[in-house]
Short mmCIF file of N, CA, C and O in Angstrom, two decimals:
data_model
loop_
_atom_site.label_atom_id
_atom_site.label_comp_id
_atom_site.label_asym_id
_atom_site.label_seq_id
_atom_site.Cartn_x
_atom_site.Cartn_y
_atom_site.Cartn_z
N MET Q 1 0.79 -2.17 0.20
CA MET Q 1 0.43 -0.23 0.19
C MET Q 1 1.05 0.67 -0.07
O MET Q 1 0.12 2.34 0.52
N THR Q 2 2.55 1.55 -0.52
CA THR Q 2 2.59 2.69 -0.71
C THR Q 2 2.13 3.54 -1.82
O THR Q 2 1.19 3.14 -3.02
N GLY Q 3 2.77 5.00 -1.15
CA GLY Q 3 1.72 5.31 -1.79
C GLY Q 3 0.49 5.39 -1.56
O GLY Q 3 -0.31 6.89 -2.04
N GLN Q 4 -0.34 5.05 -1.06
CA GLN Q 4 -1.84 4.86 -0.57
C GLN Q 4 -2.18 5.36 0.59
O GLN Q 4 -1.58 5.27 1.81
N HIS Q 5 -3.05 6.26 1.63
CA HIS Q 5 -3.00 6.67 2.53
C HIS Q 5 -4.72 5.61 3.02
O HIS Q 5 -5.83 6.18 2.61
N ALA Q 6 -5.03 5.47 3.80
CA ALA Q 6 -6.08 4.12 3.76
C ALA Q 6 -6.54 5.77 5.12
O ALA Q 6 -6.25 6.28 5.85
N ARG Q 7 -7.88 5.54 5.29
CA ARG Q 7 -9.03 6.77 5.48
C ARG Q 7 -8.62 5.88 7.46
O ARG Q 7 -9.00 4.27 7.53
N SER Q 8 -9.25 6.52 7.85
CA SER Q 8 -9.08 5.84 9.57
C SER Q 8 -10.51 5.44 10.08
O SER Q 8 -11.47 5.02 9.42
N LEU Q 9 -10.49 4.00 10.72
CA LEU Q 9 -12.08 3.79 11.87
C LEU Q 9 -12.89 4.87 11.11
O LEU Q 9 -13.72 3.80 11.22
N GLU Q 10 -12.72 5.35 11.45
CA GLU Q 10 -13.89 6.98 12.25
C GLU Q 10 -14.52 6.99 10.86
O GLU Q 10 -15.00 7.78 11.05
N ALA Q 11 -13.54 8.01 10.23
CA ALA Q 11 -13.57 8.18 8.99
C ALA Q 11 -14.78 7.43 8.08
O ALA Q 11 -15.70 7.77 7.30
N ILE Q 12 -14.64 5.86 8.10
CA ILE Q 12 -15.48 4.65 7.57
C ILE Q 12 -16.47 4.67 8.31
O ILE Q 12 -17.54 4.54 7.52
N LEU Q 13 -16.78 4.73 9.31
CA LEU Q 13 -17.49 3.94 10.91
C LEU Q 13 -18.31 5.65 10.33
O LEU Q 13 -19.88 4.76 10.39
N GLN Q 14 -18.45 6.87 10.45
CA GLN Q 14 -19.12 7.58 9.88
C GLN Q 14 -20.01 8.28 8.17
O GLN Q 14 -21.15 8.26 8.57
N ASP Q 15 -19.11 7.54 7.37
CA ASP Q 15 -19.45 6.93 5.75
C ASP Q 15 -20.35 5.90 6.17
O ASP Q 15 -21.71 6.07 5.73
N ARG Q 16 -20.67 5.23 7.35
CA ARG Q 16 -20.88 3.80 7.24
C ARG Q 16 -22.19 4.71 8.11
O ARG Q 16 -24.00 4.30 7.35
N LEU Q 17 -22.77 5.15 8.49
CA LEU Q 17 -23.68 5.80 9.56
C LEU Q 17 -24.13 6.37 8.63
O LEU Q 17 -25.68 6.23 8.08
N ARG Q 18 -23.72 7.08 7.45
CA ARG Q 18 -24.76 8.58 6.35
C ARG Q 18 -25.42 6.96 5.70
O ARG Q 18 -26.59 7.60 5.15
N LEU Q 19 -24.96 6.72 4.63
CA LEU Q 19 -24.73 5.30 4.00
C LEU Q 19 -26.90 4.87 4.77
O LEU Q 19 -27.62 4.37 3.99
N THR Q 20 -26.16 4.52 6.41
CA THR Q 20 -27.62 3.28 6.85
C THR Q 20 -28.73 4.81 7.18
O THR Q 20 -29.89 3.67 6.32
N GLN Q 21 -28.65 5.25 7.09
CA GLN Q 21 -29.58 7.01 7.41
C GLN Q 21 -30.19 6.67 5.47
O GLN Q 21 -31.28 7.04 5.55
N ASP Q 22 -29.15 7.03 4.88
CA ASP Q 22 -29.30 6.59 3.20
C ASP Q 22 -30.61 5.53 3.27
O ASP Q 22 -31.90 5.48 1.69
N ILE Q 23 -30.14 4.74 3.30
CA ILE Q 23 -30.48 2.87 3.24
C ILE Q 23 -31.65 2.76 4.10
O ILE Q 23 -33.23 2.80 3.39
N ALA Q 24 -32.51 3.68 5.15
CA ALA Q 24 -33.49 3.89 6.12
C ALA Q 24 -34.29 5.20 4.78
O ALA Q 24 -34.93 4.39 5.16
N ALA Q 25 -33.57 5.82 4.52
CA ALA Q 25 -34.97 6.47 3.31
C ALA Q 25 -35.07 5.78 2.45
O ALA Q 25 -36.91 6.00 1.18
N ALA Q 26 -33.95 5.66 1.55
CA ALA Q 26 -35.03 4.56 0.83
C ALA Q 26 -35.45 3.66 0.86
O ALA Q 26 -36.17 3.39 0.03
N ASN Q 27 -35.76 2.06 1.56
CA ASN Q 27 -36.57 1.77 3.14
C ASN Q 27 -37.56 2.52 2.86
O ASN Q 27 -39.20 2.38 2.36
N ARG Q 28 -37.75 3.48 3.16
CA ARG Q 28 -39.23 3.70 3.59
C ARG Q 28 -39.94 4.57 2.55
O ARG Q 28 -40.71 4.68 2.22
N GLU Q 29 -38.86 5.07 1.74
CA GLU Q 29 -40.06 5.79 0.56
C GLU Q 29 -40.31 4.90 -0.93
O GLU Q 29 -41.32 4.51 -1.10
N HIS Q 30 -39.52 3.19 -0.55
CA HIS Q 30 -39.76 2.13 -1.58
C HIS Q 30 -41.34 1.77 -0.56
O HIS Q 30 -41.95 0.93 -1.71
N LEU Q 31 -41.64 1.65 0.09
CA LEU Q 31 -42.37 0.77 1.77
C LEU Q 31 -43.68 1.56 0.54
O LEU Q 31 -44.73 1.70 0.40
N ARG Q 32 -43.05 3.13 0.78
CA ARG Q 32 -44.58 4.09 -0.31
C ARG Q 32 -44.68 3.41 -1.09
O ARG Q 32 -45.78 3.32 -0.98
N LEU Q 33 -44.35 3.49 -2.15
CA LEU Q 33 -43.94 3.51 -3.58
C LEU Q 33 -45.05 1.93 -3.65
O LEU Q 33 -45.69 1.85 -4.34
N VAL Q 34 -44.21 1.11 -2.83
CA VAL Q 34 -45.12 -0.65 -2.64
C VAL Q 34 -46.68 0.28 -1.98
O VAL Q 34 -48.05 -0.72 -2.94
N GLN Q 35 -46.77 0.52 -1.43
CA GLN Q 35 -48.49 1.00 -0.99
C GLN Q 35 -49.54 1.52 -2.17
O GLN Q 35 -50.72 1.84 -1.89
N ILE Q 36 -48.18 2.36 -2.50
CA ILE Q 36 -49.33 3.42 -3.45
C ILE Q 36 -49.44 2.47 -4.68
O ILE Q 36 -50.59 1.81 -5.43
N ALA Q 37 -48.53 0.53 -5.52
CA ALA Q 37 -48.97 -0.07 -6.07
C ALA Q 37 -50.32 -0.86 -5.15
O ALA Q 37 -50.76 -1.60 -6.80
N ARG Q 38 -50.19 -0.75 -4.39
CA ARG Q 38 -51.18 -1.90 -4.33
C ARG Q 38 -52.45 -0.88 -3.82
O ARG Q 38 -53.88 -1.66 -4.59
N GLY Q 39 -53.16 -0.50 -3.37
CA GLY Q 39 -53.83 0.59 -4.10
C GLY Q 39 -54.65 0.34 -5.19
O GLY Q 39 -56.12 0.52 -5.35
N LEU Q 40 -53.56 1.04 -6.62
CA LEU Q 40 -53.93 0.86 -7.13
C LEU Q 40 -54.34 -0.58 -8.26
O LEU Q 40 -55.05 -0.57 -9.12
N GLU Q 41 -53.62 -1.51 -7.46
CA GLU Q 41 -53.93 -2.99 -8.23
C GLU Q 41 -55.89 -2.79 -7.94
O GLU Q 41 -56.14 -3.04 -8.04
N VAL Q 42 -55.84 -2.77 -6.64
CA VAL Q 42 -57.38 -3.18 -5.73
C VAL Q 42 -57.69 -2.03 -6.70
O VAL Q 42 -59.17 -2.50 -6.95
N LEU Q 43 -57.56 -1.09 -6.80
CA LEU Q 43 -59.19 -0.47 -7.91
C LEU Q 43 -59.09 -0.93 -9.52
O LEU Q 43 -60.11 -0.99 -9.76
N ALA Q 44 -57.66 -1.59 -9.91
CA ALA Q 44 -57.79 -2.10 -10.69
C ALA Q 44 -59.23 -3.72 -11.05
O ALA Q 44 -59.56 -3.73 -11.54
N LEU Q 45 -58.89 -4.20 -9.70
CA LEU Q 45 -59.70 -4.96 -9.78
C LEU Q 45 -61.49 -5.10 -10.01
O LEU Q 45 -61.62 -5.55 -9.85
N LYS Q 46 -60.92 -3.29 -8.80
CA LYS Q 46 -62.56 -2.88 -9.08
C LYS Q 46 -62.95 -2.94 -10.11
O LYS Q 46 -64.30 -3.10 -10.93
N GLU Q 47 -62.44 -1.95 -11.12
CA GLU Q 47 -62.28 -1.17 -12.53
C GLU Q 47 -62.99 -3.78 -13.49
O GLU Q 47 -63.41 -2.72 -13.87
N ASP Q 48 -62.05 -3.80 -13.38
CA ASP Q 48 -61.77 -5.53 -13.66
C ASP Q 48 -63.83 -6.15 -13.28
O ASP Q 48 -64.64 -6.10 -13.81
N ARG Q 49 -64.14 -6.23 -11.73
CA ARG Q 49 -65.06 -6.87 -11.35
C ARG Q 49 -66.59 -6.30 -12.02
O ARG Q 49 -67.86 -6.42 -12.54
N ASP Q 50 -66.22 -3.97 -12.33
CA ASP Q 50 -67.44 -3.11 -12.24
C ASP Q 50 -67.11 -3.14 -14.72
O ASP Q 50 -67.77 -1.92 -14.74
N GLY Q 51 -65.91 -3.91 -14.02
CA GLY Q 51 -66.26 -3.75 -15.96
C GLY Q 51 -66.22 -2.04 -16.30
O GLY Q 51 -66.59 -1.28 -17.80
N GLU Q 52 -65.25 -1.08 -15.37
CA GLU Q 52 -65.35 -0.12 -15.76
C GLU Q 52 -63.52 -0.15 -16.05
O GLU Q 52 -62.80 1.08 -15.77
N ALA Q 53 -62.89 -0.41 -17.04
CA ALA Q 53 -61.35 0.12 -17.13
C ALA Q 53 -61.27 1.39 -18.01
O ALA Q 53 -61.91 1.63 -18.65
N THR Q 54 -60.11 2.34 -17.11
CA THR Q 54 -59.91 3.32 -17.73
C THR Q 54 -58.10 3.25 -18.26
O THR Q 54 -57.48 2.45 -17.18
N ALA Q 55 -57.81 4.20 -18.45
CA ALA Q 55 -56.93 4.61 -19.91
C ALA Q 55 -55.99 4.83 -18.37
O ALA Q 55 -54.35 4.49 -18.41
N ALA Q 56 -56.57 5.59 -17.71
CA ALA Q 56 -55.69 6.45 -16.71
C ALA Q 56 -55.16 5.95 -15.71
O ALA Q 56 -53.55 6.17 -14.98
N LEU Q 57 -56.07 4.97 -15.22
CA LEU Q 57 -55.70 4.10 -14.00
C LEU Q 57 -54.41 2.74 -14.77
O LEU Q 57 -53.09 2.68 -13.93
N GLY Q 58 -54.55 2.98 -15.96
CA GLY Q 58 -53.38 1.59 -16.49
C GLY Q 58 -52.02 2.80 -16.23
O GLY Q 58 -50.55 2.12 -16.55
N ALA Q 59 -52.16 3.80 -16.78
CA ALA Q 59 -51.21 5.14 -16.70
C ALA Q 59 -50.38 4.58 -15.51
O ALA Q 59 -48.87 4.55 -15.76
N ASP Q 60 -51.30 4.93 -14.85
CA ASP Q 60 -51.08 5.42 -12.90
C ASP Q 60 -50.33 3.51 -12.69
O ASP Q 60 -49.44 4.11 -11.56
N GLN Q 61 -50.64 3.10 -13.11
CA GLN Q 61 -49.71 1.69 -12.92
C GLN Q 61 -48.29 1.14 -13.27
O GLN Q 61 -47.71 0.86 -12.41
N GLU Q 62 -49.06 1.83 -14.65
CA GLU Q 62 -47.45 1.64 -16.01
C GLU Q 62 -46.14 2.93 -14.35
O GLU Q 62 -45.16 2.57 -13.73
N THR Q 63 -46.77 3.61 -14.31
CA THR Q 63 -45.73 4.88 -13.58
C THR Q 63 -45.16 4.73 -12.01
O THR Q 63 -44.21 3.92 -11.78
N SER Q 64 -46.20 3.89 -11.64
CA SER Q 64 -45.61 3.02 -10.03
C SER Q 64 -44.46 1.95 -10.29
O SER Q 64 -44.26 1.88 -9.85
N HIS Q 65 -45.24 1.08 -11.20
CA HIS Q 65 -44.06 0.06 -11.93
C HIS Q 65 -42.73 0.83 -11.87
O HIS Q 65 -42.41 0.13 -11.47
N ARG Q 66 -42.49 1.91 -12.60
CA ARG Q 66 -41.55 2.38 -13.15
C ARG Q 66 -41.02 2.69 -11.74
O ARG Q 66 -39.15 2.39 -11.66
N ALA Q 67 -41.56 3.15 -10.81
CA ALA Q 67 -41.08 4.08 -9.89
C ALA Q 67 -39.67 3.22 -8.51
O ALA Q 67 -39.21 3.56 -8.46
N LEU Q 68 -41.19 1.76 -8.54
CA LEU Q 68 -40.63 0.94 -7.46
C LEU Q 68 -39.52 -0.07 -8.41
O LEU Q 68 -38.35 -0.09 -7.41
N ASP Q 69 -39.53 -0.23 -9.43
CA ASP Q 69 -37.96 -0.47 -10.02
C ASP Q 69 -36.93 0.39 -10.24
O ASP Q 69 -35.44 -0.11 -9.39
N ASP Q 70 -36.72 1.39 -9.81
CA ASP Q 70 -36.03 2.53 -10.26
C ASP Q 70 -35.44 2.38 -8.87
O ASP Q 70 -34.25 2.67 -7.72
N SER Q 71 -36.67 2.22 -7.50
CA SER Q 71 -36.71 2.46 -5.96
C SER Q 71 -36.45 1.16 -5.73
O SER Q 71 -34.61 1.11 -5.20
N LEU Q 72 -35.97 0.29 -6.46
CA LEU Q 72 -34.95 -1.64 -6.25
C LEU Q 72 -34.12 -1.46 -6.51
O LEU Q 72 -32.65 -1.52 -5.96
N GLU Q 73 -33.31 -0.44 -7.45
CA GLU Q 73 -32.83 -0.27 -8.41
C GLU Q 73 -31.62 0.66 -7.53
O GLU Q 73 -29.59 -0.06 -6.73
N THR Q 74 -32.70 1.39 -6.74
CA THR Q 74 -31.42 2.32 -5.40
C THR Q 74 -30.55 1.91 -4.70
O THR Q 74 -29.96 1.77 -3.96
N LEU Q 75 -32.01 1.24 -3.41
CA LEU Q 75 -31.59 0.55 -2.86
C LEU Q 75 -30.53 -1.06 -3.16
O LEU Q 75 -29.39 -1.04 -2.10
N ASN Q 76 -30.35 -1.17 -3.96
CA ASN Q 76 -28.98 -2.16 -4.74
C ASN Q 76 -28.43 -1.36 -4.18
O ASN Q 76 -26.98 -2.02 -4.31
N ARG Q 77 -28.05 -0.59 -5.56
CA ARG Q 77 -26.74 0.26 -5.57
C ARG Q 77 -26.16 0.54 -3.48
O ARG Q 77 -25.11 0.83 -3.44
N LEU Q 78 -26.81 1.52 -2.69
CA LEU Q 78 -27.16 1.67 -1.26
C LEU Q 78 -25.94 1.19 -1.10
O LEU Q 78 -25.21 0.26 -0.58
N ASP Q 79 -26.65 -0.94 -0.91
CA ASP Q 79 -26.65 -2.12 -0.55
C ASP Q 79 -24.93 -2.27 -1.48
O ASP Q 79 -23.99 -2.83 -0.22
N ALA Q 80 -24.73 -1.85 -2.24
CA ALA Q 80 -23.43 -2.59 -2.21
C ALA Q 80 -22.58 -1.51 -2.36
O ALA Q 80 -21.03 -1.77 -1.50
N MET Q 81 -22.49 -0.45 -1.91
CA MET Q 81 -22.15 0.42 -1.21
C MET Q 81 -22.17 0.08 0.06
O MET Q 81 -20.60 0.20 0.30
N LEU Q 82 -22.55 0.20 0.78
CA LEU Q 82 -22.52 -0.80 2.27
C LEU Q 82 -21.76 -1.83 1.58
O LEU Q 82 -20.66 -1.61 3.25
N ALA Q 83 -21.91 -3.37 1.15
CA ALA Q 83 -21.14 -3.87 1.90
C ALA Q 83 -19.06 -3.53 1.25
O ALA Q 83 -18.12 -3.80 1.90
N GLY Q 84 -19.14 -2.49 0.47
CA GLY Q 84 -17.67 -1.96 0.09
C GLY Q 84 -17.38 -1.46 0.85
O GLY Q 84 -16.64 -1.68 1.22
N LEU Q 85 -18.40 -0.60 2.08
CA LEU Q 85 -17.64 -0.03 3.11
C LEU Q 85 -17.06 -0.66 4.59
O LEU Q 85 -16.66 -1.01 5.00
N ASP Q 86 -18.67 -2.15 4.51
CA ASP Q 86 -18.11 -2.68 5.52
C ASP Q 86 -16.28 -3.52 4.82
O ASP Q 86 -15.72 -3.93 5.82
N ASP Q 87 -16.29 -3.90 3.85
CA ASP Q 87 -15.07 -4.33 3.48
C ASP Q 87 -13.98 -3.41 3.64
O ASP Q 87 -12.92 -4.34 4.15
N GLU Q 88 -13.55 -2.54 3.34
CA GLU Q 88 -12.44 -1.32 3.60
C GLU Q 88 -12.68 -1.24 5.43
O GLU Q 88 -11.46 -1.19 5.93
N LEU Q 89 -14.10 -1.35 6.10
CA LEU Q 89 -13.78 -1.31 7.15
C LEU Q 89 -12.87 -3.12 8.00
O LEU Q 89 -12.15 -2.98 8.80
N ALA Q 90 -13.71 -4.04 7.02
CA ALA Q 90 -12.55 -4.71 7.46
C ALA Q 90 -11.38 -4.76 7.67
O ALA Q 90 -10.26 -5.66 8.53
N ARG Q 91 -10.64 -4.06 5.66
CA ARG Q 91 -8.99 -4.14 6.02
C ARG Q 91 -9.13 -3.21 6.92
O ARG Q 91 -7.48 -3.53 7.10
N ALA Q 92 -9.61 -2.25 7.20
CA ALA Q 92 -8.70 -1.36 8.75
C ALA Q 92 -8.74 -1.88 9.92
O ALA Q 92 -7.82 -1.15 10.01
N MET Q 93 -9.42 -2.56 9.83
CA MET Q 93 -9.62 -3.39 11.45
C MET Q 93 -8.42 -4.23 11.55
O MET Q 93 -7.16 -4.29 12.48
N LYS Q 94 -7.79 -4.70 10.68
CA LYS Q 94 -7.13 -5.62 10.41
C LYS Q 94 -5.42 -5.66 10.54
O LYS Q 94 -4.91 -5.45 11.11
N GLY Q 95 -5.79 -3.80 9.75
CA GLY Q 95 -4.41 -2.96 9.81
C GLY Q 95 -3.69 -3.00 10.79
O GLY Q 95 -3.21 -2.25 11.63
N GLN Q 96 -5.53 -2.19 11.61
CA GLN Q 96 -5.07 -2.24 13.35
C GLN Q 96 -4.12 -2.81 14.65
O GLN Q 96 -3.58 -2.81 15.28
N THR Q 97 -5.23 -3.46 14.11
CA THR Q 97 -3.90 -5.44 14.72
C THR Q 97 -2.82 -6.08 14.90
O THR Q 97 -2.52 -6.74 15.58
N ARG Q 98 -1.90 -5.58 13.47
CA ARG Q 98 -1.49 -5.77 13.65
C ARG Q 98 0.22 -5.41 13.88
O ARG Q 98 0.07 -3.94 14.55
#
């Protein structure tokens, strides 16, 4: 590791704390989007039952599904970042014990 400066455990832990807060916010948003999607599904079932299908509901459902996909991608990206920080933390801790 010549020429590289390892970050302190404190800096890594601060980044990890910020990232876990970001993950909590992303999870909260994802759950909100899931609730909206499920509500739209209930409305679609009602429309099917009553024979009153509308194009507006279909468009809302498509928008909702795209938002859910984007939200899941965000959660996966944040999870990968957390795994990277955990790896960095493990390496830093090994360096501390030598």
